[in-house]
CSV table of C-alpha atoms (C1' of nucleotides) in Angstrom, one decimal:
chain,number,residue,atom,x,y,z
A,1,MET,CA,4.2,-23.5,-16.9
A,2,ARG,CA,7.9,-23.2,-17.7
A,3,ALA,CA,10.3,-24.6,-15.5
A,4,VAL,CA,11.7,-21.7,-13.3
A,5,ASP,CA,15.0,-23.0,-12.1
A,6,VAL,CA,16.4,-23.2,-15.6
A,7,LEU,CA,15.7,-19.4,-16.2
A,8,THR,CA,18.8,-18.1,-18.0
A,9,LEU,CA,19.8,-14.7,-16.7
A,10,PRO,CA,22.6,-12.4,-17.8
A,11,GLY,CA,26.1,-13.3,-16.2
A,12,ARG,CA,26.0,-10.7,-13.4
A,13,ALA,CA,22.3,-10.8,-12.7
A,14,VAL,CA,20.9,-11.4,-9.3
A,15,ARG,CA,21.1,-14.3,-6.8
A,16,VAL,CA,19.3,-12.4,-4.1
A,17,GLY,CA,17.1,-14.3,-1.6
A,18,LEU,CA,13.5,-13.1,-2.1
A,19,ALA,CA,11.1,-13.1,0.9
A,20,VAL,CA,7.8,-11.9,1.9
A,21,ASP,CA,6.5,-10.7,5.1
A,22,VAL,CA,2.9,-10.0,6.3
A,23,ALA,CA,1.5,-7.4,8.7
A,24,ALA,CA,-1.9,-8.9,9.4
A,25,PHE,CA,-4.4,-6.7,11.3
A,26,ALA,CA,-7.6,-7.6,13.1
A,27,ILE,CA,-9.8,-6.0,15.7
A,28,GLY,CA,-10.0,-7.6,19.3
A,29,SER,CA,-11.5,-6.0,22.4
A,30,GLY,CA,-12.0,-2.7,20.5
A,31,ARG,CA,-8.3,-2.4,19.7
A,32,LEU,CA,-6.3,-2.9,16.6
A,33,LYS,CA,-4.1,-5.9,16.7
A,34,ILE,CA,-1.3,-7.2,14.7
A,35,LEU,CA,-0.1,-10.8,14.2
A,36,LEU,CA,3.3,-11.5,15.5
A,37,VAL,CA,5.3,-14.7,15.8
A,38,ARG,CA,8.2,-15.6,18.0
A,39,ARG,CA,11.0,-16.9,16.1
A,40,GLY,CA,12.2,-20.4,16.7
A,41,VAL,CA,15.3,-20.5,14.4
A,42,ALA,CA,18.3,-18.2,13.8
A,43,PRO,CA,18.7,-15.4,13.1
A,44,HIS,CA,17.0,-13.4,15.7
A,45,PHE,CA,16.1,-16.6,17.6
A,46,ASP,CA,13.3,-16.1,20.2
A,47,ALA,CA,12.7,-12.4,18.9
A,48,TRP,CA,9.3,-11.2,17.8
A,49,ALA,CA,8.8,-10.8,14.2
A,50,LEU,CA,6.1,-10.5,11.4
A,51,PRO,CA,5.1,-13.9,9.9
A,52,GLY,CA,6.9,-14.4,6.5
A,53,GLY,CA,9.6,-16.3,4.8
A,54,PHE,CA,11.2,-17.2,1.5
A,55,VAL,CA,9.4,-17.2,-1.7
A,56,ARG,CA,9.5,-20.5,-3.7
A,57,ALA,CA,10.2,-20.6,-7.3
A,58,GLU,CA,6.8,-21.6,-8.5
A,59,GLU,CA,4.5,-19.3,-6.4
A,60,THR,CA,3.5,-15.7,-6.6
A,61,LEU,CA,4.4,-13.3,-3.7
A,62,GLU,CA,0.6,-13.4,-2.8
A,63,GLN,CA,0.7,-17.3,-2.7
A,64,ALA,CA,3.9,-17.1,-0.6
A,65,ALA,CA,2.4,-14.8,1.9
A,66,LEU,CA,-0.5,-16.9,2.2
A,67,ARG,CA,1.5,-20.1,2.6
A,68,GLU,CA,3.8,-18.6,5.3
A,69,LEU,CA,0.7,-17.4,7.2
A,70,ARG,CA,-0.7,-20.9,7.2
A,71,SER,CA,2.5,-22.7,8.1
A,72,GLU,CA,3.7,-20.2,10.9
A,73,THR,CA,0.5,-19.2,12.5
A,74,ALA,CA,-2.0,-21.9,11.4
A,75,MET,CA,-4.3,-19.2,10.2
A,76,ASP,CA,-6.1,-19.2,6.8
A,77,LEU,CA,-6.6,-15.9,5.3
A,78,GLY,CA,-9.4,-17.2,3.2
A,79,SER,CA,-11.0,-14.5,1.3
A,80,SER,CA,-9.5,-11.8,3.5
A,81,HIS,CA,-7.9,-8.7,2.1
A,82,LEU,CA,-4.3,-9.0,1.2
A,83,GLU,CA,-2.3,-6.4,-0.6
A,84,GLN,CA,1.3,-5.8,-1.4
A,85,LEU,CA,3.1,-2.8,0.2
A,86,ARG,CA,6.6,-2.5,-1.1
A,87,ALA,CA,10.0,-4.2,-1.3
A,88,PHE,CA,12.4,-3.7,1.6
A,89,ASP,CA,15.9,-4.0,0.4
A,90,ASP,CA,18.3,-2.3,2.8
A,91,PRO,CA,21.5,-4.2,2.5
A,92,GLY,CA,22.2,-5.6,5.9
A,93,ARG,CA,18.6,-6.0,6.7
A,94,ASP,CA,19.1,-9.7,7.0
A,95,PRO,CA,22.4,-11.0,8.5
A,96,ARG,CA,22.4,-14.1,6.2
A,97,GLY,CA,23.1,-11.9,3.3
A,98,ARG,CA,21.3,-10.2,0.5
A,99,VAL,CA,17.6,-10.7,1.1
A,100,ILE,CA,14.9,-8.6,-0.2
A,101,SER,CA,11.5,-8.8,1.3
A,102,VAL,CA,8.2,-7.7,-0.3
A,103,ALA,CA,6.0,-6.6,2.6
A,104,HIS,CA,2.2,-7.3,2.4
A,105,LEU,CA,-0.8,-5.9,4.4
A,106,ALA,CA,-3.7,-8.4,5.5
A,107,VAL,CA,-6.9,-7.6,7.2
A,108,LEU,CA,-8.9,-10.2,9.0
A,109,ALA,CA,-12.6,-10.2,9.3
A,110,GLY,CA,-14.7,-10.8,12.3
A,111,GLY,CA,-12.5,-10.5,15.3
A,112,LEU,CA,-9.3,-12.4,16.1
A,113,PRO,CA,-9.0,-15.8,14.4
A,114,ALA,CA,-7.1,-18.4,16.6
A,115,VAL,CA,-3.5,-18.7,15.8
A,116,HIS,CA,-0.7,-20.8,17.3
A,117,GLY,CA,3.0,-21.4,16.6
A,118,GLY,CA,4.0,-23.6,13.6
A,119,ASP,CA,7.1,-23.9,11.4
A,120,ALA,CA,10.1,-22.4,12.6
A,121,VAL,CA,8.0,-20.4,15.1
A,122,THR,CA,7.4,-21.1,18.8
A,123,GLN,CA,4.3,-18.8,19.3
A,124,ALA,CA,1.8,-16.7,17.3
A,125,ILE,CA,-0.1,-14.0,19.1
A,126,TRP,CA,-2.3,-10.9,18.4
A,127,HIS,CA,-0.5,-8.0,19.8
A,128,ASP,CA,-1.6,-4.4,20.2
A,129,ALA,CA,-0.8,-2.6,17.1
A,130,HIS,CA,-0.1,0.7,18.7
A,131,ALA,CA,2.5,-0.2,21.1
A,132,LEU,CA,4.8,-2.7,19.4
A,133,PRO,CA,7.6,-4.6,21.0
A,134,PRO,CA,11.0,-4.7,19.4
A,135,LEU,CA,10.9,-6.8,16.2
A,136,ALA,CA,13.3,-8.9,14.3
A,137,PHE,CA,15.0,-7.4,11.1
A,138,ASP,CA,13.5,-4.3,9.8
A,139,HIS,CA,10.0,-5.5,10.9
A,140,LEU,CA,9.2,-2.5,12.9
A,141,ARG,CA,9.5,-0.3,9.8
A,142,ILE,CA,7.3,-2.7,7.9
A,143,ALA,CA,4.7,-2.7,10.5
A,144,GLU,CA,4.6,1.1,10.8
A,145,HIS,CA,4.4,1.4,7.0
A,146,ALA,CA,1.6,-1.1,7.0
A,147,LEU,CA,-0.4,0.8,9.7
A,148,HIS,CA,0.1,4.0,7.6
A,149,ARG,CA,-1.3,2.3,4.5
A,150,LEU,CA,-4.1,0.8,6.5
A,151,ARG,CA,-5.1,4.3,7.7
A,152,ILE,CA,-5.0,5.7,4.3
A,153,ARG,CA,-7.1,2.8,2.9
A,154,LEU,CA,-9.6,3.3,5.6
A,155,GLU,CA,-10.5,6.9,4.6
A,156,TYR,CA,-10.0,6.4,0.9
A,157,ALA,CA,-11.1,2.8,-0.1
A,158,GLN,CA,-13.6,1.0,2.0
A,159,LEU,CA,-11.0,-1.1,3.6
A,160,ALA,CA,-12.9,-0.8,6.9
A,161,PHE,CA,-15.4,-3.4,5.9
A,162,GLU,CA,-12.7,-5.9,5.6
A,163,PHE,CA,-12.6,-6.1,9.5
A,164,LEU,CA,-16.2,-6.9,9.8
A,165,PRO,CA,-18.5,-10.0,8.9
A,166,PRO,CA,-20.6,-9.6,5.9
A,167,SER,CA,-23.3,-7.6,7.7
A,168,PHE,CA,-22.6,-5.3,10.6
A,169,THR,CA,-24.0,-2.4,12.5
A,170,LEU,CA,-22.9,1.4,12.2
A,171,PRO,CA,-21.4,1.3,15.8
A,172,GLU,CA,-19.4,-1.7,14.8
A,173,LEU,CA,-18.1,0.0,11.8
A,174,GLN,CA,-17.3,3.2,13.8
A,175,ALA,CA,-15.4,1.0,16.3
A,176,VAL,CA,-13.2,-0.3,13.5
A,177,TYR,CA,-12.4,3.3,12.5
A,178,GLU,CA,-11.7,4.3,16.1
A,179,ALA,CA,-9.4,1.2,16.6
A,180,VAL,CA,-7.5,1.8,13.4
A,181,LEU,CA,-7.1,5.6,13.8
A,182,ASN,CA,-6.6,5.1,17.6
A,183,ARG,CA,-8.9,8.1,18.5
A,184,PRO,CA,-12.6,8.6,19.2
A,185,LEU,CA,-15.0,9.8,16.6
A,186,ASP,CA,-18.2,11.7,16.7
A,187,LYS,CA,-21.3,9.4,16.3
A,188,ARG,CA,-23.5,11.8,14.5
A,189,ASN,CA,-20.7,13.0,12.1
A,190,PHE,CA,-19.6,9.5,11.5
A,191,ARG,CA,-23.1,8.3,10.6
A,192,LYS,CA,-23.7,11.4,8.4
A,193,ARG,CA,-20.5,10.7,6.4
A,194,LEU,CA,-20.7,7.0,6.0
A,195,LEU,CA,-24.5,7.1,5.1
A,196,GLY,CA,-24.0,10.0,2.8
A,197,GLN,CA,-21.5,8.3,0.4
A,198,SER,CA,-23.7,5.4,-0.6
A,199,PHE,CA,-21.2,2.6,0.4
A,200,LEU,CA,-23.7,1.1,2.7
A,201,GLU,CA,-26.9,-0.8,2.0
A,202,PRO,CA,-29.3,-1.1,4.9
A,203,LEU,CA,-30.7,-4.6,5.6
A,204,ALA,CA,-34.1,-5.5,7.1
A,205,GLU,CA,-32.8,-7.2,10.2
A,206,ARG,CA,-31.5,-5.7,13.3
A,207,ARG,CA,-29.0,-7.0,15.8
A,208,SER,CA,-30.2,-7.3,19.2
A,209,GLY,CA,-28.2,-7.3,22.6
A,210,PRO,CA,-28.3,-5.2,25.6
A,211,GLY,CA,-29.9,-1.9,24.7
A,212,ARG,CA,-31.7,-0.8,21.6
A,213,PRO,CA,-31.2,-3.1,18.7
A,214,ALA,CA,-29.0,-1.7,15.9
A,215,ARG,CA,-29.8,-1.7,12.2
A,216,LEU,CA,-27.6,-4.0,10.0
A,217,TYR,CA,-25.8,-3.0,6.9
A,218,ARG,CA,-23.8,-4.5,4.3
A,219,PRO,CA,-21.2,-2.9,1.8
A,220,ALA,CA,-23.2,-1.7,-1.3
A,221,GLY,CA,-23.0,-3.0,-4.7
A,222,GLN,CA,-23.1,-6.6,-3.8
A,223,PRO,CA,-25.9,-8.9,-5.3
A,224,PRO,CA,-28.8,-9.3,-2.7
A,225,ASP,CA,-27.6,-12.8,-1.9
A,226,LEU,CA,-25.4,-15.5,-3.5
B,1,MET,CA,30.0,-6.7,3.3
B,2,ARG,CA,29.2,-10.4,3.3
B,3,ALA,CA,29.5,-12.3,0.0
B,4,VAL,CA,26.1,-12.6,-1.5
B,5,ASP,CA,26.1,-15.4,-3.7
B,6,VAL,CA,27.0,-17.8,-0.8
B,7,LEU,CA,23.7,-17.0,0.8
B,8,THR,CA,22.4,-20.2,2.1
B,9,LEU,CA,18.6,-20.5,1.7
B,10,PRO,CA,16.3,-23.1,2.8
B,11,GLY,CA,15.9,-26.0,0.3
B,12,ARG,CA,13.0,-24.9,-1.6
B,13,ALA,CA,13.5,-21.2,-1.5
B,14,VAL,CA,13.4,-19.0,-4.4
B,15,ARG,CA,15.6,-18.9,-7.6
B,16,VAL,CA,13.7,-16.1,-9.3
B,17,GLY,CA,15.0,-13.4,-11.5
B,18,LEU,CA,14.8,-10.0,-9.8
B,19,ALA,CA,14.5,-7.0,-12.0
B,20,VAL,CA,13.8,-3.2,-11.8
B,21,ASP,CA,11.9,-1.1,-14.2
B,22,VAL,CA,11.7,2.7,-14.1
B,23,ALA,CA,8.9,5.0,-15.2
B,24,ALA,CA,10.7,8.3,-15.6
B,25,PHE,CA,8.8,11.5,-16.0
B,26,ALA,CA,9.7,15.0,-17.2
B,27,ILE,CA,8.0,18.0,-18.6
B,28,GLY,CA,8.6,19.0,-22.2
B,29,SER,CA,6.7,21.6,-24.3
B,30,GLY,CA,4.2,21.9,-21.5
B,31,ARG,CA,3.3,18.2,-21.7
B,32,LEU,CA,4.0,15.2,-19.4
B,33,LYS,CA,6.6,12.8,-20.9
B,34,ILE,CA,7.8,9.4,-20.1
B,35,LEU,CA,11.1,7.8,-21.0
B,36,LEU,CA,10.8,4.9,-23.2
B,37,VAL,CA,13.5,2.7,-24.8
B,38,ARG,CA,13.3,0.5,-27.9
B,39,ARG,CA,14.4,-3.1,-27.1
B,40,GLY,CA,17.5,-4.2,-29.0
B,41,VAL,CA,17.4,-7.8,-27.6
B,42,ALA,CA,14.9,-10.6,-27.3
B,43,PRO,CA,12.4,-11.1,-25.8
B,44,HIS,CA,10.2,-8.4,-27.3
B,45,PHE,CA,12.9,-7.3,-29.7
B,46,ASP,CA,12.1,-3.9,-31.2
B,47,ALA,CA,9.2,-3.2,-28.8
B,48,TRP,CA,9.0,-0.2,-26.8
B,49,ALA,CA,9.5,-0.7,-23.0
B,50,LEU,CA,10.4,1.2,-19.9
B,51,PRO,CA,14.1,1.3,-19.1
B,52,GLY,CA,15.1,-1.5,-16.6
B,53,GLY,CA,16.8,-4.8,-16.3
B,54,PHE,CA,18.1,-7.3,-13.8
B,55,VAL,CA,19.3,-6.5,-10.3
B,56,ARG,CA,22.9,-7.5,-9.5
B,57,ALA,CA,23.8,-9.2,-6.3
B,58,GLU,CA,25.7,-6.4,-4.7
B,59,GLU,CA,23.5,-3.4,-5.3
B,60,THR,CA,20.1,-2.1,-3.9
B,61,LEU,CA,17.0,-1.9,-6.1
B,62,GLU,CA,17.6,1.9,-6.2
B,63,GLN,CA,21.1,1.6,-7.4
B,64,ALA,CA,20.0,-1.0,-10.0
B,65,ALA,CA,17.4,1.5,-11.3
B,66,LEU,CA,20.0,4.2,-11.5
B,67,ARG,CA,22.4,1.9,-13.4
B,68,GLU,CA,19.9,0.8,-15.8
B,69,LEU,CA,18.8,4.3,-16.6
B,70,ARG,CA,22.5,5.3,-17.2
B,71,SER,CA,23.4,2.4,-19.3
B,72,GLU,CA,20.2,2.2,-21.5
B,73,THR,CA,19.4,5.9,-21.9
B,74,ALA,CA,22.7,7.6,-21.1
B,75,MET,CA,20.8,9.7,-18.5
B,76,ASP,CA,22.2,10.4,-15.1
B,77,LEU,CA,19.3,10.9,-12.5
B,78,GLY,CA,21.7,12.9,-10.2
B,79,SER,CA,19.6,14.1,-7.4
B,80,SER,CA,16.2,13.7,-9.0
B,81,HIS,CA,13.4,12.0,-7.3
B,82,LEU,CA,13.4,8.2,-7.3
B,83,GLU,CA,10.8,6.1,-5.4
B,84,GLN,CA,9.8,2.6,-5.4
B,85,LEU,CA,6.3,1.7,-6.5
B,86,ARG,CA,5.7,-2.0,-6.0
B,87,ALA,CA,6.7,-5.4,-7.2
B,88,PHE,CA,5.0,-6.8,-10.3
B,89,ASP,CA,4.9,-10.6,-10.1
B,90,ASP,CA,2.4,-12.0,-12.6
B,91,PRO,CA,3.6,-15.5,-13.5
B,92,GLY,CA,4.1,-15.2,-17.2
B,93,ARG,CA,4.9,-11.6,-17.3
B,94,ASP,CA,8.3,-12.4,-18.6
B,95,PRO,CA,8.6,-15.2,-21.4
B,96,ARG,CA,11.9,-16.2,-20.0
B,97,GLY,CA,10.6,-17.6,-16.8
B,98,ARG,CA,9.8,-16.3,-13.3
B,99,VAL,CA,11.0,-12.7,-13.1
B,100,ILE,CA,9.7,-10.3,-10.6
B,101,SER,CA,10.2,-6.7,-11.4
B,102,VAL,CA,10.2,-3.9,-8.8
B,103,ALA,CA,8.9,-0.8,-10.5
B,104,HIS,CA,10.1,2.7,-9.8
B,105,LEU,CA,9.0,6.3,-10.4
B,106,ALA,CA,11.5,8.9,-11.3
B,107,VAL,CA,10.9,12.5,-11.7
B,108,LEU,CA,13.3,14.7,-13.8
B,109,ALA,CA,14.0,18.4,-13.1
B,110,GLY,CA,14.2,21.1,-15.6
B,111,GLY,CA,12.8,19.9,-18.8
B,112,LEU,CA,13.8,16.9,-21.0
B,113,PRO,CA,17.4,15.7,-20.5
B,114,ALA,CA,19.2,14.3,-23.5
B,115,VAL,CA,18.8,10.6,-23.9
B,116,HIS,CA,19.9,8.0,-26.4
B,117,GLY,CA,20.1,4.3,-26.8
B,118,GLY,CA,22.6,2.3,-25.1
B,119,ASP,CA,23.2,-1.2,-23.8
B,120,ALA,CA,20.7,-3.6,-25.2
B,121,VAL,CA,18.4,-0.8,-26.5
B,122,THR,CA,18.4,0.8,-29.9
B,123,GLN,CA,16.6,4.1,-29.0
B,124,ALA,CA,15.6,6.2,-26.0
B,125,ILE,CA,12.9,8.8,-26.4
B,126,TRP,CA,10.6,11.0,-24.3
B,127,HIS,CA,7.1,10.0,-25.3
B,128,ASP,CA,3.7,11.7,-24.4
B,129,ALA,CA,2.7,10.1,-21.1
B,130,HIS,CA,-1.0,10.4,-21.8
B,131,ALA,CA,-0.9,8.6,-25.1
B,132,LEU,CA,1.3,5.4,-24.5
B,133,PRO,CA,2.1,3.0,-27.4
B,134,PRO,CA,2.0,-0.6,-26.9
B,135,LEU,CA,4.8,-1.8,-24.4
B,136,ALA,CA,6.7,-4.9,-23.8
B,137,PHE,CA,6.0,-7.2,-20.8
B,138,ASP,CA,3.3,-5.5,-18.4
B,139,HIS,CA,5.1,-2.2,-18.7
B,140,LEU,CA,1.8,-0.5,-19.8
B,141,ARG,CA,0.4,-1.5,-16.3
B,142,ILE,CA,3.4,-0.3,-14.7
B,143,ALA,CA,3.5,3.0,-16.5
B,144,GLU,CA,-0.2,3.6,-15.5
B,145,HIS,CA,0.4,2.7,-11.9
B,146,ALA,CA,3.4,5.2,-11.9
B,147,LEU,CA,1.2,7.9,-13.4
B,148,HIS,CA,-1.5,7.3,-10.8
B,149,ARG,CA,1.2,7.6,-8.0
B,150,LEU,CA,2.6,10.6,-9.5
B,151,ARG,CA,-0.8,12.4,-9.5
B,152,ILE,CA,-1.3,11.4,-5.8
B,153,ARG,CA,2.0,12.7,-4.9
B,154,LEU,CA,1.5,15.9,-6.7
B,155,GLU,CA,-1.5,16.8,-4.4
B,156,TYR,CA,-0.4,15.1,-1.3
B,157,ALA,CA,3.3,15.6,-1.2
B,158,GLN,CA,5.3,18.3,-2.8
B,159,LEU,CA,6.3,16.3,-5.7
B,160,ALA,CA,5.6,19.0,-8.4
B,161,PHE,CA,8.9,20.9,-7.4
B,162,GLU,CA,10.8,17.9,-8.4
B,163,PHE,CA,10.1,18.6,-12.1
B,164,LEU,CA,11.5,22.2,-11.7
B,165,PRO,CA,14.9,24.0,-11.3
B,166,PRO,CA,15.7,25.1,-7.7
B,167,SER,CA,13.8,28.4,-8.2
B,168,PHE,CA,10.8,28.8,-10.5
B,169,THR,CA,7.8,31.0,-11.1
B,170,LEU,CA,4.2,30.2,-10.2
B,171,PRO,CA,3.1,30.0,-13.8
B,172,GLU,CA,5.9,27.4,-14.2
B,173,LEU,CA,4.6,25.4,-11.3
B,174,GLN,CA,1.0,25.5,-12.4
B,175,ALA,CA,2.1,24.2,-15.9
B,176,VAL,CA,3.6,21.2,-14.1
B,177,TYR,CA,0.3,20.5,-12.4
B,178,GLU,CA,-1.5,21.0,-15.6
B,179,ALA,CA,0.7,18.6,-17.5
B,180,VAL,CA,0.6,16.0,-15.0
B,181,LEU,CA,-3.2,16.1,-14.3
B,182,ASN,CA,-3.7,16.8,-18.1
B,183,ARG,CA,-6.3,19.5,-17.4
B,184,PRO,CA,-6.3,23.2,-17.0
B,185,LEU,CA,-6.4,24.8,-13.8
B,186,ASP,CA,-7.7,28.3,-12.6
B,187,LYS,CA,-4.8,30.7,-12.1
B,188,ARG,CA,-6.3,32.5,-9.1
B,189,ASN,CA,-7.3,29.4,-7.1
B,190,PHE,CA,-4.0,27.8,-7.8
B,191,ARG,CA,-2.1,30.7,-6.4
B,192,LYS,CA,-4.4,31.0,-3.4
B,193,ARG,CA,-4.0,27.4,-2.7
B,194,LEU,CA,-0.2,27.0,-3.2
B,195,LEU,CA,0.6,30.4,-1.4
B,196,GLY,CA,-1.9,29.6,1.3
B,197,GLN,CA,0.1,26.3,2.4
B,198,SER,CA,3.5,27.8,3.1
B,199,PHE,CA,5.4,25.4,0.9
B,200,LEU,CA,6.9,28.3,-1.1
B,201,GLU,CA,9.4,30.9,-0.2
B,202,PRO,CA,9.3,34.0,-2.4
B,203,LEU,CA,12.8,35.1,-3.6
B,204,ALA,CA,13.9,38.8,-4.3
B,205,GLU,CA,14.5,38.2,-8.0
B,206,ARG,CA,12.1,37.9,-10.7
B,207,ARG,CA,12.4,36.2,-14.0
B,208,SER,CA,12.0,38.4,-17.1
B,209,GLY,CA,11.0,37.5,-20.6
B,210,PRO,CA,8.2,38.7,-22.9
B,211,GLY,CA,5.5,40.3,-20.6
B,212,ARG,CA,5.5,41.3,-17.0
B,213,PRO,CA,8.4,39.6,-15.0
B,214,ALA,CA,7.4,36.8,-12.7
B,215,ARG,CA,8.3,36.5,-9.1
B,216,LEU,CA,10.7,33.5,-8.5
B,217,TYR,CA,10.1,31.1,-5.5
B,218,ARG,CA,11.7,28.1,-4.1
B,219,PRO,CA,10.5,25.2,-2.0
B,220,ALA,CA,10.2,26.3,1.7
B,221,GLY,CA,12.3,25.0,4.4
B,222,GLN,CA,15.5,24.9,2.7
B,223,PRO,CA,18.5,26.7,4.2
B,224,PRO,CA,18.8,30.2,2.3
B,225,ASP,CA,21.9,28.9,0.4
B,226,LEU,CA,24.4,26.1,0.5
C,1,DT,C1',-38.8,1.5,35.6
C,2,DC,C1',-34.1,1.4,34.8
C,3,DA,C1',-30.1,0.5,32.5
C,4,DA,C1',-27.9,0.1,28.1
C,5,DA,C1',-26.8,1.2,23.6
C,6,DA,C1',-28.9,3.3,19.1
C,7,DG,C1',-30.5,6.9,16.8
C,8,DT,C1',-31.2,11.9,15.3
C,9,DG,C1',-30.2,18.0,13.4
C,10,DT,C1',-28.4,22.5,13.6
C,11,DT,C1',-24.8,25.8,13.4
C,12,DA,C1',-20.3,27.9,12.6
C,13,DG,C1',-16.0,27.8,10.2
C,14,DC,C1',-13.3,26.6,6.5
C,15,DA,C1',-11.9,25.1,1.9
C,16,DT,C1',-13.1,25.0,-3.0
C,17,DT,C1',-15.1,26.8,-7.2
C,18,DA,C1',-16.2,30.0,-10.6
C,19,DC,C1',-15.4,34.2,-12.7
C,20,DA,C1',-12.9,39.2,-15.3
C,21,DC,C1',-9.9,42.9,-15.1
C,22,DC,C1',-5.5,45.7,-14.2
C,23,DC,C1',-0.3,45.6,-14.2
C,24,DA,C1',4.5,45.6,-15.5
C,25,DT,C1',7.8,45.0,-18.9
C,26,DG,C1',10.0,44.7,-23.8
C,27,DC,C1',9.8,46.0,-28.4
D,1,DG,C1',1.4,52.1,-27.4
D,2,DC,C1',0.8,47.5,-27.9
D,3,DA,C1',1.6,42.8,-27.3
D,4,DT,C1',2.7,39.6,-23.8
D,5,DG,C1',2.2,37.2,-20.0
D,6,DG,C1',1.8,38.1,-14.5
D,7,DG,C1',-1.0,39.3,-10.8
D,8,DT,C1',-5.2,40.2,-7.9
D,9,DG,C1',-10.6,39.6,-5.0
D,10,DT,C1',-15.2,38.2,-4.1
D,11,DA,C1',-19.4,35.5,-3.6
D,12,DA,C1',-21.7,30.9,-3.5
D,13,DT,C1',-21.5,26.3,-2.2
D,14,DG,C1',-20.2,22.2,-0.1
D,15,DC,C1',-17.7,19.9,3.6
D,16,DT,C1',-16.2,19.3,8.5
D,17,DA,C1',-16.5,19.7,13.4
D,18,DA,C1',-18.7,20.5,17.5
D,19,DC,C1',-22.4,19.7,20.4
D,20,DA,C1',-27.1,16.8,23.8
D,21,DC,C1',-31.2,14.6,24.0
D,22,DT,C1',-34.8,11.1,22.7
D,23,DT,C1',-35.9,6.2,21.5
D,24,DT,C1',-35.9,1.3,21.9
D,25,DT,C1',-35.2,-2.8,23.8
D,26,DG,C1',-34.0,-6.4,27.7
D,27,DA,C1',-33.9,-7.3,32.4
DNA sequence: TCAAAAGTGTTAGCATTACACCCATGC
DNA sequence: GCATGGGTGTAATGCTAACACTTTTGA
């Protein structure tokens, strides 16, 4: 690949800091959680924030997002869903000067992965996504934008599956919808709607526990196994 | 405001070129048009492209988009709709090196404003948006993304009004929908749907021409005049 | 046999689609 | 009076929302 720092730009072209921030969601105890870090450096020392940081010259925005998640929270996104939201560019959003941040939405499968503080961060926690504390920079706006997009994707794409392991029961899927939308749904209507569109493929096995065992499903359109 | 080029970034932080590109749409002859420029400089000399260019240190993304539109096509967006789409960051999208472009969607009111070539551009034209020629960089992807967003906004927000002058007739509004969706709509169903949701406020006047004069409307929720 | 959770149908209201004729004006 | 485009209603269909009991298992 071409060297990047020799990029020749027109005279007045930008020397702007480019950052990424990530709103990472997961489900824990039936509630929607968002990943927050406590900043260990200025500016906004000790404030809660979304994980994120500056993009390096040789990486894509997505790679930067993955790297920051790993270094700040010790969490590996693996094959989880990651999508770009938009750039936030309010002048004054960063007291250090002109920094534009490209926000991302991540969705973690299968509960709350362990996280802990790392580079430039003293803590990393999963916080209730419907009751956010004050956040550094414009991260509250970013988090709200991310939640909004998440809800749209839930209805519109099949993003709910991304919160779950490869196979799951319908009550588990319904719990995801309820956690993200933050309201209860009718069981019969939910099943009718989800099974009606053929996004789901029933599996032979069932999941047992207390009560009647539930049928397992997986997202349709996958090869039987791999 | 703080000086920007003295921004101190962590050692390995980015020195990436930051650009904006604009997919600007308008309606002409009942068809959806998109604004294209013919490049007068390398790279992609002489190729068609979306208007755009590098962001300067002191401006926002939106200001950069407006400035590039003005300097490349001599078009002033005025109070027209402008919204950000997303950042495009494929490594290799620009042969000069690492350049990330934040794409924007613009909607022009009241037909096709005059445009002509300007800085670094030999021509500016309104081209049929449903039959795009090959475009420089990844601008075809950007244009398709913009068209997709435009269609979503049409149904979901009230973006159709942005193509029209402050007051307009229902047949004019329907023509906007038909141009953007690129298919005919039923007149009765269209009127029922639009008048049912109370987005429209009827005005006293009518617009005359050949045939029966049409009632004028304006978007609801505006003060009576200003 | 009891507790716990999974599973199952019907009805009413609402939105969407398809479809054809009369109305108001200018020339 | 005729050409031009604006304006109007109804019936069928599909989707959404509300609602309560039975089934299957483990303890």
